[in-house]
Amino acid sequence: QVQLVESGGGLVQPGGSLRLSCAASGMRFSFYTMGWYRQAPGEQRELVASITSIRSTNYADSVKGRFTISRDNAKNTVYLQMNSLKPEDTAVYYCKADWRTTYWGQGTQVTVAS
């Protein structure tokens, strides 16, 4: 059974940093393209960043230069380092795994407020 479990969300002040983790199990992790998506209230879910099996990365324009996605295949984990956080980064952040099938995690709340 495939599971994606996100962690690391929370409340942070503007300008602060958070590191999200997504631990995967029950899958051949290294084969998957892993992505972080977010959904703010009343908004559509949007791609934040993704990393392929060969570690090619892609970022939303709104987070370029502030967020970094990485993966550790030995730990079956993908990370999202978020720096210089802004109130508009507030959302539920979801982990997604894509290869032959798509899987989603349950999400972790990130709130940026003073």
PDB file of C-alpha atoms in Angstrom, residues 44-113:
ATOM      1  CA  GLN A  44      -7.237  25.797  -7.191  1.00  0.00           C
ATOM      2  CA  ARG A  45      -4.415  23.473  -6.302  1.00  0.00           C
ATOM      3  CA  GLU A  46      -1.233  24.616  -8.001  1.00  0.00           C
ATOM      4  CA  LEU A  47       2.212  23.205  -8.656  1.00  0.00           C
ATOM      5  CA  VAL A  48       4.931  24.626  -6.421  1.00  0.00           C
ATOM      6  CA  ALA A  49       7.907  22.502  -7.437  1.00  0.00           C
ATOM      7  CA  SER A  50       8.728  19.105  -8.879  1.00  0.00           C
ATOM      8  CA  ILE A  51      11.771  16.866  -9.197  1.00  0.00           C
ATOM      9  CA  THR A  52      12.134  13.970 -11.615  1.00  0.00           C
ATOM     10  CA  SER A  53      13.855  10.639 -11.177  1.00  0.00           C
ATOM     11  CA  ILE A  54      16.995  12.157 -12.693  1.00  0.00           C
ATOM     12  CA  ARG A  55      16.678  15.189 -10.380  1.00  0.00           C
ATOM     13  CA  SER A  56      15.538  17.668 -12.994  1.00  0.00           C
ATOM     14  CA  THR A  57      13.602  20.383 -11.172  1.00  0.00           C
ATOM     15  CA  ASN A  58      10.800  22.762 -12.037  1.00  0.00           C
ATOM     16  CA  TYR A  59       9.421  25.667 -10.008  1.00  0.00           C
ATOM     17  CA  ALA A  60       6.446  27.959 -10.083  1.00  0.00           C
ATOM     18  CA  ASP A  61       7.526  31.495 -10.926  1.00  0.00           C
ATOM     19  CA  SER A  62       6.167  32.709  -7.599  1.00  0.00           C
ATOM     20  CA  VAL A  63       8.649  30.608  -5.607  1.00  0.00           C
ATOM     21  CA  LYS A  64      11.762  30.671  -7.790  1.00  0.00           C
ATOM     22  CA  GLY A  65      14.793  31.753  -5.801  1.00  0.00           C
ATOM     23  CA  ARG A  66      13.015  31.151  -2.477  1.00  0.00           C
ATOM     24  CA  PHE A  67      12.061  27.451  -2.481  1.00  0.00           C
ATOM     25  CA  THR A  68      14.241  24.429  -3.169  1.00  0.00           C
ATOM     26  CA  ILE A  69      13.021  20.907  -3.825  1.00  0.00           C
ATOM     27  CA  SER A  70      15.296  17.932  -3.228  1.00  0.00           C
ATOM     28  CA  ARG A  71      15.036  14.196  -2.786  1.00  0.00           C
ATOM     29  CA  ASP A  72      16.838  11.486  -0.858  1.00  0.00           C
ATOM     30  CA  ASN A  73      16.178   8.168  -2.564  1.00  0.00           C
ATOM     31  CA  ALA A  74      17.871   6.257   0.241  1.00  0.00           C
ATOM     32  CA  LYS A  75      15.275   7.638   2.659  1.00  0.00           C
ATOM     33  CA  ASN A  76      12.356   7.617   0.184  1.00  0.00           C
ATOM     34  CA  THR A  77      11.808  11.257   1.057  1.00  0.00           C
ATOM     35  CA  VAL A  78      11.314  14.482  -0.854  1.00  0.00           C
ATOM     36  CA  TYR A  79      11.883  17.865   0.748  1.00  0.00           C
ATOM     37  CA  LEU A  80      10.790  21.424   0.137  1.00  0.00           C
ATOM     38  CA  GLN A  81      12.988  24.075   1.707  1.00  0.00           C
ATOM     39  CA  MET A  82      11.006  27.300   1.874  1.00  0.00           C
ATOM     40  CA  ASN A  83      12.820  30.535   2.617  1.00  0.00           C
ATOM     41  CA  SER A  84      11.734  34.180   2.641  1.00  0.00           C
ATOM     42  CA  LEU A  85       8.162  33.102   3.216  1.00  0.00           C
ATOM     43  CA  LYS A  86       5.356  35.505   2.390  1.00  0.00           C
ATOM     44  CA  PRO A  87       1.743  35.631   3.590  1.00  0.00           C
ATOM     45  CA  GLU A  88       0.658  34.589   0.090  1.00  0.00           C
ATOM     46  CA  ASP A  89       2.504  31.294   0.600  1.00  0.00           C
ATOM     47  CA  THR A  90      -0.145  30.334   3.149  1.00  0.00           C
ATOM     48  CA  ALA A  91      -1.840  27.145   1.960  1.00  0.00           C
ATOM     49  CA  VAL A  92      -2.146  23.440   2.495  1.00  0.00           C
ATOM     50  CA  TYR A  93       0.886  21.835   0.882  1.00  0.00           C
ATOM     51  CA  TYR A  94       0.514  18.429  -0.741  1.00  0.00           C
ATOM     52  CA  CYS A  95       3.059  15.892  -1.887  1.00  0.00           C
ATOM     53  CA  LYS A  96       2.414  14.119  -5.185  1.00  0.00           C
ATOM     54  CA  ALA A  97       4.075  11.100  -6.748  1.00  0.00           C
ATOM     55  CA  ASP A  98       3.847  10.387 -10.475  1.00  0.00           C
ATOM     56  CA  TRP A  99       5.065   7.455 -12.500  1.00  0.00           C
ATOM     57  CA  ARG A 100       2.624   4.910 -13.809  1.00  0.00           C
ATOM     58  CA  THR A 101       0.120   5.937 -11.168  1.00  0.00           C
ATOM     59  CA  THR A 102      -0.460   9.158  -9.278  1.00  0.00           C
ATOM     60  CA  TYR A 103      -0.523   9.327  -5.498  1.00  0.00           C
ATOM     61  CA  TRP A 104      -1.209  12.215  -3.154  1.00  0.00           C
ATOM     62  CA  GLY A 105      -0.398  12.837   0.457  1.00  0.00           C
ATOM     63  CA  GLN A 106      -2.882  14.176   2.985  1.00  0.00           C
ATOM     64  CA  GLY A 107      -1.384  17.660   3.104  1.00  0.00           C
ATOM     65  CA  THR A 108       0.268  19.852   5.708  1.00  0.00           C
ATOM     66  CA  GLN A 109      -0.805  23.374   6.620  1.00  0.00           C
ATOM     67  CA  VAL A 110       1.624  26.252   6.175  1.00  0.00           C
ATOM     68  CA  THR A 111       0.571  29.597   7.614  1.00  0.00           C
ATOM     69  CA  VAL A 112       2.691  32.709   7.148  1.00  0.00           C
ATOM     70  CA  ALA A 113       1.537  35.493   9.441  1.00  0.00           C
TER      71      ALA A 113
END
